[in-house]
Every structure is written in C-alpha cells, then in structure tokens.
C-alpha cells in the first residue's frame, strides 16, 4: 500500500474519548467476562447467552454514552462501501491461507471461539445474531481501532497496525488459551481481519467503515457456521 496515496489520517478521538475507550478494554475483556461467568455458571442467575448479550449490551451503552460525539463526527457510510467490499475480498484470501496453515498444523482441531458461539446459538440464535452483528462491532471497533490504532497512528503507522491487531487477536483467544495453550495458535485467524479493519478505518477516515465491515464479517461468518452445523 502506497503511503503517499493515502489521505491524511484525521480520524482521531479527543484525549477524553481515547481514555474512555482504552480504559474499557480491561473491563470488557477481563472483568465483565469474569462477572458474567460467575453469574451464569456459579450463581446460576442466567444462561450463557444472556450473560454474553448483557456483557456486550453494557459495552454498547458505555460507548454510546462516552463516544457519541466521536461517532457523530465520523458518520459517512456511503464513502465506506468500496473499502468494505475490497477489505472483505482481501479477507477471504487471507482466511484461505490461514486455514491451510491451521489444517497442516492441527488437522482435526477447530476454533474454540466459533464453537462457543455456535453452542450459544443452539440456545437462542436471535440473541446471538443481535450480539455478534449489532452489539459487538461498535464496541470492539471503538476499543481496538479508534482507541488503540487511532492513538498510535500519529506516532507510528507500523505500531498502530501491529499493536491493534495483536490485542484484538489476543482478546478473542486468551480465555480459551488459558484452558488449553494449543488454542494460542488461533491468533493467526484474527490477525488478517484485524489488519484489514484497521486498513478500512485508515483509508476512509471513518470508524463507521470498520464498524460496518465488522458487522458484515460477523453476519456472513455466523450464517456460514450455522449452515455448516446443519450439514454436520
């Protein structure tokens, strides 16, 4: 990608917006999951689906409260369409390559995050669709792209891509990897899409582009997993 061909990166949060986005990452990635696990598994107050939907609903409300002005400044969906299409096509190629790598290393294994989602989908597919397609993308994009990528982009473009991709990928696998270290390998499945989400954000100067891209990826992936499960 030719750096000189890129428009100036102007999509930056204010200091307060950035602090609020970054501060929520440990809450969303660690504290809330632990609380929801206790409420669902040990206290028995809710099922796993309700706990996960509640977790993302809290994050969604948090982002609306503290990042609403940033989202309003960024709203320009039409400008994002071509980048979303291009990003998705690139993602398909990257996913094919990572699938070949995983197949060679772990021919009988499967991504535990996908398995967890489909297990919850058996309980209530409607709420899982609402969570993965509409609640998760805004929360995660404001944390990882607008928060981490946006904060580092002015200082180092390489660091912005590398750190945001690594943290996003770790976020999706760390819980499963603590149970079984072999699951760390699934980080490679999330790095390409994380890089492409950041690319989409950078090239359009709008966080909405990565939000809509993320929504598209999750919607199609969930549908594919659902169809695959029916075949099996």
Short mmCIF file of C-alpha atoms in Angstrom, two decimals:
data_model
loop_
_atom_site.label_atom_id
_atom_site.label_comp_id
_atom_site.label_asym_id
_atom_site.label_seq_id
_atom_site.Cartn_x
_atom_site.Cartn_y
_atom_site.Cartn_z
CA UNK A 1 0.00 0.00 0.00
CA UNK A 2 1.49 3.32 -1.08
CA UNK A 3 1.62 5.59 1.93
CA UNK A 4 1.73 8.72 -0.23
CA UNK A 5 -1.56 7.73 -1.87
CA UNK A 6 -3.37 7.68 1.46
CA UNK A 7 -5.38 10.68 2.61
CA UNK A 8 -4.12 12.34 5.81
CA UNK A 9 -5.30 10.39 8.83
CA UNK A 10 -7.62 12.77 10.66
CA UNK A 11 -9.96 10.36 12.44
CA UNK A 12 -8.69 10.83 15.97
CA UNK A 13 -10.51 10.81 19.26
CA UNK A 14 -10.14 13.62 21.73
CA UNK A 15 -7.98 12.81 24.74
CA UNK A 16 -11.05 12.18 26.88
CA UNK A 17 -12.67 9.93 24.25
CA UNK A 18 -9.46 7.95 23.83
CA UNK A 19 -9.01 7.48 27.59
CA UNK A 20 -12.58 6.24 27.96
CA UNK A 21 -12.22 3.80 25.05
CA UNK A 22 -8.89 2.40 26.24
CA UNK A 23 -10.00 2.21 29.86
CA UNK A 24 -12.91 0.00 28.88
CA UNK A 25 -10.72 -2.69 27.27
CA UNK A 26 -9.73 -4.48 30.54
CA UNK A 27 -13.29 -4.11 31.79
CA UNK A 28 -14.74 -5.69 28.65
CA UNK A 29 -12.01 -8.27 28.10
CA UNK A 30 -11.49 -9.45 31.69
CA UNK A 31 -13.69 -8.01 34.44
CA UNK A 32 -17.10 -8.32 32.80
CA UNK A 33 -16.47 -11.86 31.46
CA UNK A 34 -15.42 -12.97 34.95
CA UNK A 35 -18.53 -11.41 36.45
CA UNK A 36 -20.80 -12.91 33.80
CA UNK A 37 -19.20 -16.33 34.28
CA UNK A 38 -19.89 -16.13 38.00
CA UNK A 39 -23.49 -15.02 37.43
CA UNK A 40 -24.20 -17.74 34.87
CA UNK A 41 -22.08 -20.71 35.97
CA UNK A 42 -21.72 -20.40 39.73
CA UNK A 43 -24.71 -18.31 40.82
CA UNK A 44 -27.00 -19.78 38.17
CA UNK A 45 -28.81 -16.48 37.70
CA UNK A 46 -28.75 -16.56 33.89
CA UNK A 47 -27.73 -18.74 30.98
CA UNK A 48 -24.58 -18.26 28.89
CA UNK A 49 -26.39 -16.48 26.07
CA UNK A 50 -27.97 -13.92 28.39
CA UNK A 51 -24.63 -13.33 30.10
CA UNK A 52 -22.83 -12.66 26.81
CA UNK A 53 -25.59 -10.44 25.44
CA UNK A 54 -25.63 -8.49 28.71
CA UNK A 55 -21.85 -8.08 28.55
CA UNK A 56 -21.97 -6.58 25.06
CA UNK A 57 -25.07 -4.53 25.86
CA UNK A 58 -23.21 -2.87 28.72
CA UNK A 59 -20.33 -2.13 26.36
CA UNK A 60 -22.70 -0.79 23.70
CA UNK A 61 -24.37 1.58 26.15
CA UNK A 62 -20.98 2.65 27.53
CA UNK A 63 -19.74 3.53 24.05
CA UNK A 64 -22.91 5.43 23.20
CA UNK A 65 -22.55 7.49 26.36
CA UNK A 66 -18.85 8.28 26.13
CA UNK A 67 -18.15 8.09 22.38
CA UNK A 68 -21.36 9.51 20.90
CA UNK A 69 -19.75 12.75 19.74
CA UNK A 70 -16.94 10.83 18.06
CA UNK A 71 -19.42 8.55 16.30
CA UNK A 72 -21.49 11.51 15.16
CA UNK A 73 -18.42 13.26 13.73
CA UNK A 74 -17.46 10.09 11.86
CA UNK A 75 -20.76 9.23 10.21
CA UNK A 76 -20.23 8.88 6.45
CA UNK A 77 -21.39 5.37 5.41
CA UNK A 78 -21.50 5.88 1.62
CA UNK A 79 -17.81 6.68 1.48
CA UNK A 80 -17.06 3.36 3.19
CA UNK A 81 -18.80 0.95 0.79
CA UNK A 82 -15.96 0.32 -1.68
CA UNK A 83 -13.38 -0.12 1.06
CA UNK A 84 -15.63 -2.61 2.83
CA UNK A 85 -16.02 -4.66 -0.35
CA UNK A 86 -12.29 -4.57 -1.08
CA UNK A 87 -11.47 -5.44 2.52
CA UNK A 88 -13.83 -8.38 2.55
CA UNK A 89 -12.37 -9.83 -0.64
CA UNK A 90 -8.85 -9.50 0.78
CA UNK A 91 -10.03 -11.12 4.00
CA UNK A 92 -11.34 -14.15 2.10
CA UNK A 93 -7.92 -14.68 0.54
CA UNK A 94 -6.18 -14.28 3.92
CA UNK A 95 -8.62 -16.63 5.63
CA UNK A 96 -7.98 -19.28 2.99
CA UNK A 97 -4.23 -19.04 3.63
CA UNK A 98 -4.56 -19.20 7.42
CA UNK A 99 -6.96 -22.16 7.10
CA UNK A 100 -4.32 -24.04 5.12
CA UNK A 101 -1.75 -23.34 7.83
CA UNK A 102 -4.06 -24.48 10.61
CA UNK A 103 -5.06 -27.56 8.65
CA UNK A 104 -1.40 -28.51 8.29
CA UNK A 105 -0.63 -27.95 11.98
CA UNK A 106 -3.90 -29.05 13.62
CA UNK A 107 -5.88 -31.07 11.06
CA UNK A 108 -8.62 -32.17 13.48
CA UNK A 109 -8.93 -29.04 15.62
CA UNK A 110 -11.42 -26.17 15.31
CA UNK A 111 -11.52 -22.59 16.53
CA UNK A 112 -12.92 -22.70 20.09
CA UNK A 113 -14.41 -19.20 19.79
CA UNK A 114 -16.51 -20.32 16.82
CA UNK A 115 -17.53 -23.41 18.75
CA UNK A 116 -18.61 -21.33 21.74
CA UNK A 117 -20.71 -19.05 19.54
CA UNK A 118 -22.46 -21.96 17.86
CA UNK A 119 -23.13 -23.63 21.21
CA UNK A 120 -24.83 -20.43 22.35
CA UNK A 121 -26.66 -20.18 19.02
CA UNK A 122 -28.31 -23.52 19.77
CA UNK A 123 -29.84 -21.89 22.83
CA UNK A 124 -31.09 -18.71 21.13
CA UNK A 125 -29.91 -17.79 17.63
CA UNK A 126 -31.79 -14.47 17.58
CA UNK A 127 -29.91 -13.06 20.55
CA UNK A 128 -26.59 -14.37 19.25
CA UNK A 129 -27.19 -12.62 15.92
CA UNK A 130 -28.06 -9.41 17.74
CA UNK A 131 -24.91 -9.65 19.85
CA UNK A 132 -22.41 -10.61 17.13
CA UNK A 133 -23.79 -8.42 14.33
CA UNK A 134 -25.09 -5.29 16.07
CA UNK A 135 -23.59 -5.04 19.56
CA UNK A 136 -20.05 -6.44 19.27
CA UNK A 137 -18.74 -4.50 16.23
CA UNK A 138 -19.28 -0.95 17.60
CA UNK A 139 -17.84 -1.89 20.99
CA UNK A 140 -14.77 -3.66 19.58
CA UNK A 141 -14.06 -1.10 16.85
CA UNK A 142 -14.17 1.80 19.28
CA UNK A 143 -11.76 -0.02 21.59
CA UNK A 144 -9.29 -1.58 19.16
CA UNK A 145 -9.38 0.61 16.07
CA UNK A 146 -10.44 4.09 17.26
CA UNK A 147 -8.82 3.59 20.65
CA UNK A 148 -5.57 1.69 20.06
CA UNK A 149 -4.96 2.21 16.33
CA UNK A 150 -6.05 5.84 16.44
CA UNK A 151 -3.85 6.60 19.44
CA UNK A 152 -0.73 5.09 17.85
CA UNK A 153 -1.26 6.09 14.21
CA UNK A 154 0.24 9.59 14.54
CA UNK A 155 3.38 8.22 16.23
CA UNK A 156 3.96 5.06 14.20
CA UNK A 157 1.84 3.56 11.46
CA UNK A 158 3.56 0.20 11.89
CA UNK A 159 2.96 0.16 15.64
CA UNK A 160 -0.68 1.16 15.14
CA UNK A 161 -1.29 -1.82 12.87
CA UNK A 162 0.81 -4.27 14.88
CA UNK A 163 -0.45 -3.44 18.37
CA UNK A 164 -4.14 -3.12 17.45
CA UNK A 165 -4.03 -6.42 15.52
CA UNK A 166 -2.24 -8.25 18.33
CA UNK A 167 -4.53 -7.01 21.11
CA UNK A 168 -7.66 -7.70 19.02
CA UNK A 169 -6.44 -11.24 18.28
CA UNK A 170 -5.47 -11.92 21.89
CA UNK A 171 -8.86 -10.69 23.04
CA UNK A 172 -10.58 -13.41 21.00
CA UNK A 173 -8.45 -16.36 22.14
CA UNK A 174 -6.91 -15.68 25.56
CA UNK A 175 -9.76 -17.19 27.56
CA UNK A 176 -9.63 -20.44 25.59
CA UNK A 177 -5.81 -20.49 25.58
CA UNK A 178 -5.70 -20.37 29.37
CA UNK A 179 -7.67 -23.61 29.38
CA UNK A 180 -5.60 -25.22 26.61
CA UNK A 181 -2.39 -23.49 25.42
CA UNK A 182 -2.72 -25.03 21.94
CA UNK A 183 -5.51 -22.52 21.34
CA UNK A 184 -2.95 -19.70 21.13
CA UNK A 185 -2.42 -20.77 17.53
CA UNK A 186 -5.84 -19.39 16.59
CA UNK A 187 -4.44 -15.90 16.96
CA UNK A 188 -3.39 -16.21 13.32
CA UNK A 189 -7.04 -16.39 12.27
CA UNK A 190 -7.78 -12.95 13.70
CA UNK A 191 -4.69 -11.02 12.67
CA UNK A 192 -5.64 -10.66 8.94
CA UNK A 193 -9.14 -9.35 9.60
CA UNK A 194 -7.80 -7.01 12.29
CA UNK A 195 -5.27 -5.56 9.87
CA UNK A 196 -7.96 -5.15 7.21
CA UNK A 197 -10.36 -3.47 9.64
CA UNK A 198 -7.60 -1.01 10.52
CA UNK A 199 -6.85 -0.51 6.81
CA UNK A 200 -10.51 0.25 6.14
CA UNK A 201 -10.58 2.73 9.03
CA UNK A 202 -7.37 4.41 7.92
CA UNK A 203 -8.29 4.74 4.24
CA UNK A 204 -11.73 6.20 4.88
CA UNK A 205 -11.00 8.29 7.99
CA UNK A 206 -14.24 6.96 9.44
CA UNK A 207 -14.71 4.47 12.25
CA UNK A 208 -18.07 3.63 10.71
CA UNK A 209 -16.30 1.89 7.83
CA UNK A 210 -14.66 -0.63 10.17
CA UNK A 211 -17.90 -0.98 12.16
CA UNK A 212 -19.91 -1.84 9.05
CA UNK A 213 -17.11 -4.06 7.77
CA UNK A 214 -17.02 -5.86 11.12
CA UNK A 215 -20.80 -6.27 11.05
CA UNK A 216 -20.61 -7.76 7.56
CA UNK A 217 -17.87 -10.21 8.52
CA UNK A 218 -19.74 -11.37 11.63
CA UNK A 219 -23.08 -11.70 9.85
CA UNK A 220 -21.67 -13.79 7.00
CA UNK A 221 -19.46 -15.85 9.30
CA UNK A 222 -22.36 -16.62 11.63
CA UNK A 223 -24.54 -17.66 8.72
CA UNK A 224 -21.77 -19.87 7.34
CA UNK A 225 -21.19 -21.52 10.71
CA UNK A 226 -24.91 -22.09 11.09
CA UNK A 227 -25.18 -23.73 7.66
CA UNK A 228 -22.12 -25.86 8.32
CA UNK A 229 -23.54 -27.03 11.63
CA UNK A 230 -26.81 -28.03 9.93
CA UNK A 231 -24.88 -30.09 7.38
CA UNK A 232 -22.93 -31.86 10.09
#
